[in-house]
Amino acid sequence: MGRKVTVATCALNQWALDFEGNLQRILKTATGVGIIITSRTPSCIRSKSWLPFWNLRSLRTSSVTWECPRKLRPATDIALCCSQTGACVPSLHRPVMHRNVRYNCRVIFLNRRVLLIRPKMALANEGNYRELRWFTPWSRSRQTEEYFLPRMIQDVTKQETVPFGDAVLATRDTCIGSEICEELWTPHSPHVHMGLDGVEIFTNASGSHHVLRKAHARVDLVTMATTKNGGIYLLANQKGCDGDRLYYDGCALIAMNGHIFAQGSQFSLNDVEVLTATLDLEDVRSYRAEISSRNLAASKVSPYPRVKVDFALSCHEDLLEPPSEPIEWKYHSPAEEISLGPACWLWDFLRRSRQAGFLLPLSGGVDSAATACLVYSMCHQVCEAVKHGNQEVLADVRTIVDQLSYTPQDPRDLCGRVLTTCYMASENSSQETCDRARELAQQIGSHHIGLHIDPAVKAVVGIFSLVTGKRPLFAVHGGSSRENLALQNVQARLRMVVAYLFAQLSLWARGARGGLLVLGSANVDESLLGYLTKYDCSSADINPIGGISKTDLKAFVQFCMERFQLPALQGILAAPATAELEPLTDGKVSQTDEEDMGMTYAELSIYGRLRKIAKAGPYSMFCRLLTMWKDVCPPRQVADRVRHFFSKYSMNRHKMTTLTPAYHAESYSPDDNRFDLRPFLYHTSWPWQFRCIEDAVSWAHVAFLVGGVRRRRWLWECPGRPCLQTRSQ
């Protein structure tokens, strides 16, 4: 029959500048199927987050990026391959200089011959990405030019020039088009016109990072692309930590005509994952023939340049080849995503940094407990991977624990080898938090240390008193707010110093080799408001929860309590969040986070989304919250809350410049390094904006409908008048 094709896609855990390792992982994807597409960042040349390393002076890097494709052997190359003929077409990503302009390109091969260099047409230039800083988009739609290959490639391919530009591949039995990452997310994606021009198989080599709840959008984009236009869509995606704040979550997939036929894992410790499906091209053709609106548009579309390829994906004798069946996509809950994504990110950081484990200041609160649970979840995943025969993970574990015969089987045992927890008490710490921290450490199996920092605190304060002749006091003892805050900050900063001391020397004291990575545990909401001490124990090497909201963290801790049977978490969830930096009252905690902040964590999440995602300033946020909270609080309270948030936000914005590198999991992350590039020096009184809010509070109206009759509710405040009055119109 000659119409069934076996296609494949993959997800590879690649690492920036690891040329040899990236090449080896590419070679492992050889499957002998009809067509395979690799992720956007698995090439031996580069990876997506590595863009800032590329510059015009790195000419040696440019030459290395051409050396790796030259080393690909025909029997193990990637992308279009046919085991009967031994023919293979790899599709790699690399920066290409064409006529002195640098493009981000896919280079497509067949049997050591370059078929096409396809430059990226839509560059990711928002949020975490700055591709326009390093590359130029190809703007000549459906046009190609001649590209002169480097001599090292000419020696292998025996070609002097190849097509460069926006074209498709025409094989003997079908037509194949290519999208690159961001192009799927644009309003006018190339697959629309390619499909109208007869392209039946779309390939997308992507580098899409994980954000909580993002998988729904990614799957919807692919299924809708093939629902409206028909066709087969192969999505390959990067996986793993790429040496930065992002985690790429795989989710490779194969779809046809709006249905999913293969789903890759979203979180996995496997460095190489390949999906396959056998699909019938006649299903695409009959599906399209029934959509009259699509056929009418196709009759008017401008054609793409076609690169003719003397190659067939299908075989003549495929009558008995069983086609793949559609499947339902299985989504993780947000709590499951948190338990898996940051844990995989931690594993990549640990093995690639070649450290011997982690040190976590464990306070007995939700945030540090969540961080401890992430390390425990990582240990679970490592044990599962070893159980299923992952030799790379086993080798990495043995290197980390420095025991060549060790085989992890119990997550608690592994956690005791790679995680050191430390409760750093002061005279302001309660016995309850100490007990909760110790109990959790026992249940997850971490090596736990309990110590007191009071001698160090007294020594530092004593130095100040010796020099100035004055001794600062807490507010409850008659001190000013400045004294009170300074005494809290001394405790917090000394905890950071102690944490790093123990991270460097605790294994030495136990007769073991190596050092520990210090883990931070400040959540995204606290960072947004700046509710943390600059250079306190939130300052660490990495922070796995720094992009996660307090609300999601509580749900995650609840999930861990049930999933891993950790009853200590129940008491931690029930306890009020507190920094324990002020004196106790009758042995009980007198300080809570929400009271200190002047707002709840739920409110903070709302402020964060409005500030970052909706780009709201003070007045815009006030207007949005006025309707959002109309049944909760009057306009005066809304105004006061907005003013309070923006005053604290702008006052503490400078702290974002020193935030610990954190796992990026939320779209309102305040990370100053690459995601939220706002100033860190603001006019903290916001005079014009706050004045607009006051004017609106003094004379605001909200329209509403009651029984079909339009009324206006006039809201104003004047001395001696009620806050809320109603008039009919």
XYZ file of C-alpha atoms in Angstrom:
729
model
C 0.000 0.000 0.000
C 2.824 2.394 0.840
C 0.922 4.846 2.991
C 1.760 3.982 6.636
C 4.691 5.759 8.205
C 6.428 5.047 11.482
C 7.435 8.322 13.071
C 9.307 9.166 16.244
C 10.156 12.115 18.417
C 12.291 12.452 21.504
C 13.197 14.436 24.591
C 16.865 14.784 25.496
C 18.461 16.133 28.661
C 21.127 18.357 27.137
C 23.616 20.637 28.829
C 24.976 23.924 27.515
C 28.476 23.611 26.021
C 28.659 19.865 26.737
C 29.440 19.139 23.085
C 30.525 15.523 23.474
C 27.809 14.590 25.945
C 25.105 16.214 23.835
C 26.365 14.400 20.748
C 26.311 11.028 22.508
C 22.742 11.568 23.686
C 21.715 12.406 20.125
C 23.266 9.191 18.839
C 21.268 7.166 21.389
C 18.028 8.234 19.696
C 18.721 6.093 16.606
C 15.654 3.868 16.297
C 15.367 2.664 12.708
C 11.960 4.296 12.240
C 10.631 6.269 9.307
C 11.126 9.744 10.725
C 12.423 11.067 14.027
C 12.633 14.651 15.180
C 14.896 15.749 18.036
C 14.278 18.582 20.453
C 15.382 22.087 19.684
C 18.260 22.010 22.117
C 19.754 18.552 21.844
C 22.260 19.463 19.235
C 25.919 19.189 19.918
C 26.221 22.874 19.423
C 24.279 24.710 22.003
C 21.220 24.806 24.148
C 18.520 27.435 24.489
C 19.547 28.984 27.779
C 23.123 29.196 26.539
C 22.325 32.140 24.249
C 24.128 34.768 26.377
C 27.376 32.852 25.882
C 27.176 33.331 22.144
C 28.747 36.483 20.791
C 30.577 37.671 17.717
C 33.948 36.977 19.282
C 33.293 33.274 19.858
C 34.495 32.161 16.450
C 36.005 28.988 17.880
C 32.575 28.055 19.271
C 31.119 28.574 15.810
C 33.549 26.108 14.292
C 32.882 23.536 17.029
C 29.175 23.661 16.227
C 29.947 22.430 12.704
C 32.351 19.735 13.897
C 29.662 17.761 15.745
C 27.280 17.262 12.785
C 30.302 16.039 10.836
C 30.779 13.240 13.376
C 27.270 11.849 12.999
C 27.418 8.416 11.389
C 24.788 7.291 8.849
C 23.605 4.291 10.865
C 22.916 6.377 13.951
C 21.780 9.743 12.624
C 18.507 11.329 13.535
C 15.275 12.670 12.160
C 14.171 10.968 8.915
C 15.455 7.439 8.805
C 14.632 4.204 7.058
C 16.202 1.047 8.402
C 15.729 -0.821 5.105
C 18.028 1.521 3.231
C 20.198 2.709 6.077
C 19.286 6.269 5.183
C 18.972 8.837 7.947
C 18.199 12.538 8.147
C 19.287 14.269 11.332
C 17.861 17.647 12.217
C 20.169 19.686 14.416
C 20.088 23.225 15.764
C 23.000 25.574 15.468
C 23.807 29.227 14.954
C 24.588 29.879 11.279
C 26.230 32.988 9.824
C 24.679 33.686 6.441
C 25.857 36.782 4.570
C 27.279 38.090 7.864
C 23.953 37.771 9.674
C 23.618 35.285 12.519
C 20.525 33.049 12.381
C 19.210 30.361 14.686
C 18.763 27.380 12.364
C 17.805 23.774 11.928
C 20.186 21.866 9.698
C 18.549 18.836 8.071
C 20.619 15.923 6.741
C 20.064 12.769 4.701
C 22.844 10.195 4.330
C 25.523 12.739 5.176
C 24.098 15.258 2.761
C 22.607 18.546 3.906
C 19.097 18.921 2.515
C 18.069 22.271 3.973
C 19.100 24.912 6.474
C 15.873 26.292 7.916
C 16.367 29.588 9.875
C 14.018 30.430 12.711
C 11.405 33.023 11.743
C 9.903 33.956 15.141
C 12.311 34.466 18.025
C 11.436 34.127 21.706
C 12.044 37.563 23.160
C 9.975 37.838 26.302
C 10.061 36.483 29.828
C 13.148 34.320 30.200
C 14.373 34.647 26.619
C 16.372 37.277 24.721
C 16.909 35.645 21.337
C 16.801 38.953 19.457
C 19.921 39.959 21.338
C 21.836 37.122 19.705
C 20.022 36.224 16.478
C 18.096 37.790 13.627
C 14.791 36.234 12.500
C 14.454 35.111 8.895
C 11.845 37.470 7.441
C 11.623 36.219 3.847
C 8.627 33.930 3.980
C 8.692 31.095 1.418
C 12.010 32.149 -0.032
C 15.369 30.398 -0.143
C 18.940 31.366 -0.983
C 22.168 29.478 -1.545
C 24.377 28.870 1.454
C 28.033 27.953 1.048
C 28.916 25.147 3.441
C 32.101 25.278 5.539
C 34.935 23.292 4.010
C 34.938 20.755 6.863
C 31.339 19.891 5.927
C 32.041 19.957 2.196
C 34.661 17.267 2.718
C 31.988 14.994 4.201
C 28.889 15.838 2.128
C 30.649 16.540 -1.192
C 28.367 19.594 -1.534
C 29.360 23.191 -2.071
C 26.010 24.936 -1.518
C 22.642 24.031 0.017
C 19.231 25.762 0.221
C 18.887 28.248 3.073
C 15.487 29.653 3.986
C 11.806 28.889 4.390
C 11.101 25.678 2.459
C 9.611 22.203 2.906
C 10.798 18.698 2.043
C 8.983 16.713 -0.661
C 9.678 12.992 -0.391
C 8.370 10.281 -2.724
C 5.307 9.684 -0.555
C 4.601 12.830 1.498
C 5.615 16.397 2.322
C 7.339 17.466 5.538
C 7.427 20.948 7.064
C 9.334 22.391 9.987
C 8.475 24.749 12.797
C 10.946 25.857 15.441
C 9.870 26.254 19.060
C 8.366 29.751 19.389
C 6.745 29.568 15.956
C 4.076 27.218 17.346
C 3.101 29.871 19.918
C 2.778 32.803 17.510
C -0.605 34.103 16.279
C 0.317 33.242 12.670
C 2.145 29.932 12.954
C 3.887 28.542 9.835
C 2.033 25.218 10.106
C -1.179 26.942 8.964
C 0.064 27.861 5.496
C 2.289 24.792 5.244
C -0.728 22.585 5.857
C -2.771 24.461 3.273
C 0.073 23.912 0.795
C -0.042 20.145 1.247
C 2.468 19.543 4.050
C 1.275 16.414 5.860
C 3.891 16.019 8.585
C 4.900 18.942 10.810
C 7.990 18.735 12.969
C 8.770 21.072 15.852
C 12.081 21.006 17.681
C 11.257 22.917 20.848
C 12.850 24.259 23.997
C 9.775 24.943 26.127
C 10.440 25.320 29.857
C 8.215 24.169 32.669
C 5.752 26.459 34.395
C 3.020 25.125 36.641
C -0.116 24.265 34.637
C 1.593 25.038 31.298
C 1.271 21.523 29.822
C -2.396 22.172 29.046
C -1.505 25.093 26.787
C 1.241 23.160 24.997
C -0.977 20.159 24.282
C -3.876 22.376 23.210
C -1.690 24.218 20.699
C -0.649 20.985 18.987
C -4.052 19.328 19.000
C -5.787 22.463 17.718
C -3.173 22.851 14.971
C -4.048 19.401 13.633
C -7.776 19.700 14.366
C -8.260 22.747 12.146
C -5.908 21.738 9.363
C -5.342 18.006 9.695
C -1.902 16.440 9.570
C 0.674 14.703 11.748
C 2.518 16.814 14.317
C 5.753 15.706 15.986
C 6.771 17.821 18.982
C 10.203 17.231 20.477
C 11.138 19.152 23.607
C 14.210 19.659 25.709
C 14.222 18.128 29.183
C 16.251 18.765 32.316
C 18.057 21.704 33.878
C 20.103 23.539 31.300
C 22.502 25.061 33.831
C 20.205 27.924 34.785
C 16.909 28.701 36.520
C 14.743 26.875 34.010
C 13.693 23.246 33.876
C 12.615 21.865 30.506
C 9.934 19.274 31.108
C 9.959 17.073 28.027
C 6.331 16.249 27.150
C 7.299 15.152 23.645
C 4.220 14.078 21.723
C 2.866 12.762 18.444
C -0.546 13.979 17.280
C -2.705 13.480 14.212
C -5.983 15.131 13.231
C -6.573 16.531 16.723
C -5.769 13.332 18.633
C -2.703 12.323 20.662
C -1.010 9.075 19.644
C 2.092 9.154 21.856
C 2.883 11.009 25.071
C 6.340 11.437 26.549
C 6.995 11.769 30.260
C 6.849 15.298 31.624
C 9.420 14.695 34.361
C 12.021 11.964 34.199
C 15.606 11.234 35.151
C 16.164 9.436 31.847
C 18.503 11.510 29.688
C 17.113 10.055 26.453
C 13.484 9.284 25.718
C 12.138 8.268 22.302
C 8.460 7.965 21.302
C 7.194 6.171 18.207
C 3.872 5.807 16.423
C 2.721 4.197 13.199
C 0.231 6.422 11.363
C -1.640 6.248 8.068
C -1.141 9.156 5.676
C -4.522 8.366 4.108
C -6.149 9.351 7.403
C -4.695 12.832 6.981
C -5.836 13.087 3.371
C -9.379 11.911 4.011
C -9.675 14.168 7.079
C -8.650 17.216 5.075
C -10.909 16.355 2.151
C -13.957 16.720 4.392
C -13.142 20.299 5.506
C -14.485 22.487 2.697
C -13.350 25.770 4.284
C -9.818 24.418 4.534
C -9.861 23.283 0.903
C -11.121 26.674 -0.274
C -8.264 28.401 1.575
C -5.773 25.848 0.223
C -6.738 26.694 -3.360
C -5.566 30.276 -2.814
C -2.405 29.750 -0.775
C 1.011 30.721 -2.107
C 3.271 27.670 -2.558
C 6.372 26.902 -0.523
C 9.690 26.104 -2.212
C 10.067 22.327 -2.196
C 13.318 20.506 -1.694
C 12.865 17.207 -3.520
C 14.161 14.196 -1.602
C 14.587 10.818 -3.303
C 13.434 8.986 -0.230
C 10.231 7.368 1.076
C 9.049 7.117 4.658
C 6.634 4.284 3.922
C 7.182 0.798 2.558
C 5.215 -1.012 -0.139
C 4.377 -3.982 2.055
C 2.642 -2.305 5.000
C -0.798 -3.888 4.786
C -0.316 -5.920 7.971
C 1.434 -3.105 9.871
C -0.922 -2.216 12.775
C -1.487 1.552 13.163
C -1.203 3.234 16.559
C -4.353 4.040 18.503
C -5.165 7.474 19.957
C -4.693 7.972 23.703
C -5.915 10.384 26.372
C -3.302 12.847 27.625
C -2.544 12.340 31.300
C -1.923 15.571 33.185
C -0.223 15.995 36.551
C -1.897 18.010 39.269
C 0.021 21.167 40.339
C 1.098 19.405 43.535
C 2.453 16.492 41.501
C 4.254 18.898 39.174
C 5.961 20.493 42.180
C 6.953 17.108 43.569
C 8.555 16.093 40.260
C 9.866 19.165 38.402
C 11.985 20.890 41.087
C 13.172 17.457 42.270
C 14.523 16.658 38.786
C 16.070 20.131 38.650
C 17.818 19.478 41.980
C 19.152 16.177 40.677
C 20.665 17.809 37.600
C 22.268 20.529 39.718
C 23.672 18.009 42.171
C 25.222 15.624 39.659
C 26.538 18.319 37.331
C 28.028 20.461 40.105
C 29.820 17.332 41.425
C 28.933 18.166 45.018
C 28.257 15.559 47.684
C 24.744 16.659 48.643
C 22.670 19.485 50.073
C 22.508 21.408 53.332
C 19.120 22.829 54.273
C 18.402 25.177 57.207
C 15.237 23.438 58.484
C 13.116 25.828 60.557
C 10.048 23.703 61.173
C 7.918 25.897 58.879
C 6.124 25.144 55.616
C 8.753 26.567 53.254
C 11.804 24.704 54.545
C 9.682 21.571 55.019
C 8.600 21.796 51.368
C 12.238 22.083 50.321
C 13.128 19.023 52.395
C 10.244 17.132 50.769
C 11.594 18.031 47.327
C 14.949 16.454 48.170
C 13.110 13.405 49.502
C 11.070 13.261 46.273
C 14.334 13.457 44.328
C 15.624 10.463 46.285
C 12.425 8.573 45.451
C 12.878 9.257 41.751
C 16.537 8.225 41.864
C 15.670 4.923 43.546
C 12.919 4.271 40.997
C 15.251 5.053 38.086
C 17.907 2.665 39.436
C 15.260 0.016 40.028
C 14.275 0.258 36.358
C 17.862 -0.156 35.198
C 19.024 3.412 34.549
C 22.798 2.945 34.584
C 23.559 6.658 34.144
C 21.637 7.523 37.322
C 23.324 4.692 39.207
C 26.764 5.905 38.128
C 25.918 9.456 39.176
C 24.671 8.320 42.599
C 27.846 6.363 43.243
C 29.950 9.372 42.311
C 27.944 11.665 44.599
C 28.112 9.407 47.673
C 31.690 8.364 46.831
C 30.935 4.627 47.024
C 31.440 2.621 43.857
C 29.482 -0.386 45.159
C 26.480 1.538 46.512
C 23.047 0.837 44.993
C 20.213 3.020 46.319
C 17.058 1.109 47.203
C 15.540 3.003 50.131
C 14.835 6.756 49.647
C 15.384 7.354 53.378
C 18.838 5.805 53.216
C 19.770 7.863 50.152
C 18.343 11.012 51.746
C 20.555 10.445 54.783
C 23.577 10.372 52.498
C 22.797 13.460 50.377
C 20.789 15.769 52.683
C 21.969 17.443 55.866
C 19.312 19.448 57.714
C 20.165 21.979 60.377
C 17.888 23.610 62.965
C 19.568 26.829 64.119
C 17.834 27.869 67.325
C 17.998 31.205 69.079
C 16.496 32.406 72.345
C 13.470 33.429 70.253
C 12.866 29.932 68.883
C 10.034 27.839 70.278
C 10.268 24.221 71.306
C 7.411 23.400 68.927
C 9.321 24.358 65.775
C 12.415 22.534 67.015
C 10.382 19.371 67.559
C 8.667 19.641 64.169
C 11.978 20.043 62.355
C 13.548 17.087 64.165
C 10.502 14.875 63.567
C 10.433 15.635 59.817
C 14.180 14.987 59.545
C 13.720 11.586 61.190
C 10.884 10.632 58.843
C 12.725 11.515 55.627
C 16.031 10.144 56.952
C 18.190 13.272 56.625
C 21.328 13.772 58.718
C 20.024 16.326 61.222
C 21.983 18.865 63.238
C 20.611 20.995 66.071
C 22.577 24.002 67.256
C 22.206 27.411 68.963
C 23.317 30.685 67.408
C 22.885 32.806 70.560
C 26.638 33.010 71.319
C 27.291 34.395 67.853
C 24.383 36.857 68.094
C 25.557 38.150 71.459
C 29.110 38.495 70.165
C 28.065 40.566 67.135
C 25.712 42.794 69.141
C 28.432 43.098 71.759
C 30.850 44.467 69.167
C 28.321 47.131 68.231
C 27.746 48.039 71.890
C 31.484 48.185 72.550
C 32.036 50.621 69.687
C 28.957 52.842 70.146
C 28.290 52.548 73.856
C 24.636 51.721 73.137
C 22.779 48.449 73.272
C 19.803 47.968 70.925
C 16.604 46.466 72.326
C 13.618 44.618 70.906
C 10.359 46.543 70.669
C 8.791 44.502 73.474
C 11.648 45.651 75.708
C 11.221 49.309 74.827
C 13.366 49.523 71.684
C 12.515 51.460 68.531
C 11.410 49.856 65.263
C 14.929 50.340 63.877
C 16.459 48.511 66.813
C 13.852 45.787 66.577
C 14.487 45.181 62.873
C 18.272 45.279 63.227
C 18.226 42.653 65.977
C 16.060 40.377 63.834
C 18.376 40.798 60.836
C 21.476 39.897 62.875
C 19.955 36.519 63.690
C 18.890 35.879 60.098
C 22.266 36.818 58.596
C 24.242 34.784 61.092
C 22.190 31.761 60.116
C 23.454 32.192 56.554
C 27.072 32.313 57.764
C 26.594 29.219 59.899
C 24.851 27.388 57.042
C 27.762 27.935 54.678
C 30.294 26.948 57.338
C 28.545 23.637 57.898
C 28.055 23.127 54.160
C 31.806 23.328 53.663
C 32.993 21.394 56.697
C 30.271 19.089 58.046
C 31.256 16.218 55.725
C 34.903 16.811 56.620
C 33.976 16.493 60.298
C 32.237 13.191 59.520
C 35.236 11.859 57.604
C 33.578 12.103 54.206
C 34.724 13.812 51.029
C 33.206 16.820 49.261
C 31.037 19.788 50.114
C 27.316 20.557 50.168
C 25.122 22.890 48.161
C 23.150 25.219 50.431
C 19.418 25.224 49.691
C 17.278 28.317 50.134
C 13.589 28.219 51.008
C 12.002 31.603 50.291
C 8.796 31.323 48.262
C 7.848 33.533 45.321
C 5.357 35.610 47.344
C 7.880 36.564 50.025
C 10.396 37.500 47.345
C 7.820 39.612 45.516
C 7.128 41.670 48.632
C 10.725 41.587 49.843
C 9.702 39.909 53.095
C 13.152 38.518 53.729
C 16.429 39.732 55.125
C 19.018 40.535 52.502
C 21.814 37.972 52.849
C 19.973 35.839 55.389
C 19.557 32.071 55.167
C 17.331 32.599 52.113
C 20.636 33.452 50.431
C 21.877 30.096 49.225
C 23.343 28.320 46.219
C 19.970 27.399 44.713
C 16.334 27.673 45.775
C 13.944 24.978 44.497
C 10.796 26.757 45.777
C 11.690 30.338 44.863
C 9.231 30.353 41.965
C 6.314 28.715 43.805
C 3.520 30.473 45.679
C 2.724 29.819 49.323
C -0.709 28.525 48.332
C 0.753 25.930 45.956
C 3.431 24.994 48.488
C 0.824 24.174 51.115
C -1.015 21.971 48.634
C 2.299 20.289 47.793
C 3.118 19.634 51.459
C -0.343 18.141 51.911
C 0.327 15.938 48.869
C 3.682 14.784 50.311
C 2.105 13.984 53.657
C -0.215 11.523 51.898
C 2.103 10.348 49.109
C 5.184 9.676 51.246
C 3.454 8.995 54.582
C 5.091 11.861 56.491
C 2.818 12.646 59.484
C 5.187 15.352 60.754
C 3.911 17.568 57.954
C 0.457 17.717 59.520
C 1.711 19.757 62.466
C 3.799 21.947 60.179
C 0.752 22.758 58.022
C -1.367 23.556 61.062
C 1.161 25.917 62.632
C 1.130 29.653 61.802
C 3.965 30.835 59.562
C 6.537 32.682 61.675
C 10.126 33.883 61.407
C 10.725 33.493 65.183
C 13.052 36.466 65.310
C 11.308 38.393 68.122
C 11.147 37.382 71.787
C 8.600 34.739 72.794
C 5.629 35.545 75.006
C 5.284 32.986 77.809
C 7.253 30.534 75.689
C 4.895 30.954 72.737
C 5.415 32.552 69.325
C 4.252 36.173 69.247
C 5.281 36.973 65.656
C 3.562 35.750 62.477
C 4.476 36.340 58.847
C 1.100 37.626 57.679
C 0.887 40.076 60.581
C 4.392 41.328 59.811
C 3.591 41.722 56.118
C 0.224 43.351 56.699
C -1.416 41.056 54.138
C -2.184 37.400 53.565
C -0.259 35.074 51.260
C -3.415 34.645 49.170
C -3.534 38.409 48.623
C 0.152 38.408 47.726
C -0.446 35.909 44.929
C -3.137 38.182 43.496
C -0.854 41.227 43.690
C 1.942 39.305 41.997
C -0.163 38.196 39.045
C -1.604 41.668 38.549
C 1.822 43.305 38.820
C 3.746 40.970 36.496
C 1.237 39.294 34.199
C -1.303 42.126 33.879
C 1.470 44.774 34.041
C -0.602 46.730 36.567
C 0.723 49.789 38.369
C -0.867 51.152 41.563
C -3.887 52.783 39.941
C -4.538 49.949 37.490
C -4.316 47.407 40.296
C -6.717 49.452 42.409
C -9.244 49.542 39.570
C -9.008 45.777 39.055
C -9.292 44.955 42.749
C -12.189 47.363 43.231
C -14.404 45.028 41.215
C -12.632 41.796 42.201
C -13.108 42.514 45.914
C -16.395 44.425 45.729
C -18.067 41.894 48.026
C -15.133 41.677 50.412
C -14.068 45.190 51.330
C -15.020 48.840 50.570
C -12.943 51.059 48.272
C -11.054 52.654 51.160
C -9.697 49.290 52.276
C -8.815 48.341 48.711
C -6.916 51.607 48.320
C -5.074 51.138 51.601
C -4.055 47.591 50.696
C -2.786 48.604 47.264
C -0.819 51.511 48.731
C 0.673 49.238 51.378
C 1.688 46.601 48.834
C 3.341 49.051 46.421
C 5.144 50.867 49.226
C 6.661 47.598 50.471
C 7.237 46.283 46.935
C 9.167 49.344 45.776
C 11.033 49.738 49.043
C 12.330 46.160 48.895
C 12.779 45.823 45.146
C 16.572 46.101 45.565
C 16.545 42.700 47.265
C 15.646 41.077 43.947
C 19.148 41.763 42.639
C 20.573 39.286 45.152
C 17.885 36.598 45.020
C 19.205 33.054 45.103
C 18.850 31.367 41.682
C 15.462 29.705 41.921
C 13.470 27.146 39.981
C 11.198 29.090 37.633
C 7.659 27.794 38.165
C 5.423 30.867 38.194
C 4.622 33.491 35.594
C 4.899 36.255 38.200
C 8.377 35.411 39.439
C 10.196 38.582 40.602
C 13.584 37.204 39.492
C 15.624 40.244 38.543
C 18.321 38.350 36.669
C 16.444 37.507 33.485
C 12.657 37.364 33.968
C 11.434 40.546 35.672
C 13.687 43.310 34.366
C 12.054 46.235 36.136
C 14.115 48.862 38.014
C 15.179 48.190 41.576
C 15.157 51.858 42.623
C 11.619 53.246 42.739
C 9.964 56.436 43.978
C 8.468 54.628 46.955
C 5.758 57.221 47.656
C 4.251 56.862 44.128
C 2.828 60.435 44.361
C 0.900 60.642 41.090
C -0.424 57.087 41.200
C -1.522 57.236 44.834
C -3.197 60.598 44.236
C -5.220 59.047 41.402
C -6.309 56.273 43.752
C -7.387 58.812 46.377
C -9.396 60.748 43.785
C -11.090 57.525 42.712
C -11.928 56.563 46.288
C -13.391 60.010 46.975
C -15.733 59.845 44.008
C -16.100 56.428 42.394
C -19.010 54.737 40.790
C -19.608 51.132 39.906
C -22.308 50.264 37.365
C -24.416 47.203 37.894
C -27.716 45.646 36.774
C -30.545 44.764 39.150
C -33.690 43.206 37.735
C -32.989 44.660 34.295
C -32.963 48.259 35.651
C -29.591 49.997 35.477
C -28.483 51.570 38.729
C -25.298 53.224 39.879
C -23.771 52.792 43.267
C -21.906 55.918 44.249
C -19.082 55.457 46.667
C -17.408 58.245 48.496
C -16.056 59.101 51.887
C -16.455 62.408 53.667
C -16.335 63.259 57.391
C -19.662 62.412 59.008
C -20.963 60.549 55.974
C -21.384 56.794 55.547
C -18.887 55.105 53.260
C -21.499 53.600 50.987
C -24.604 55.268 49.550
C -26.951 54.288 46.737
C -28.780 56.404 44.173
C -31.067 55.405 41.339
C -30.404 56.708 37.863
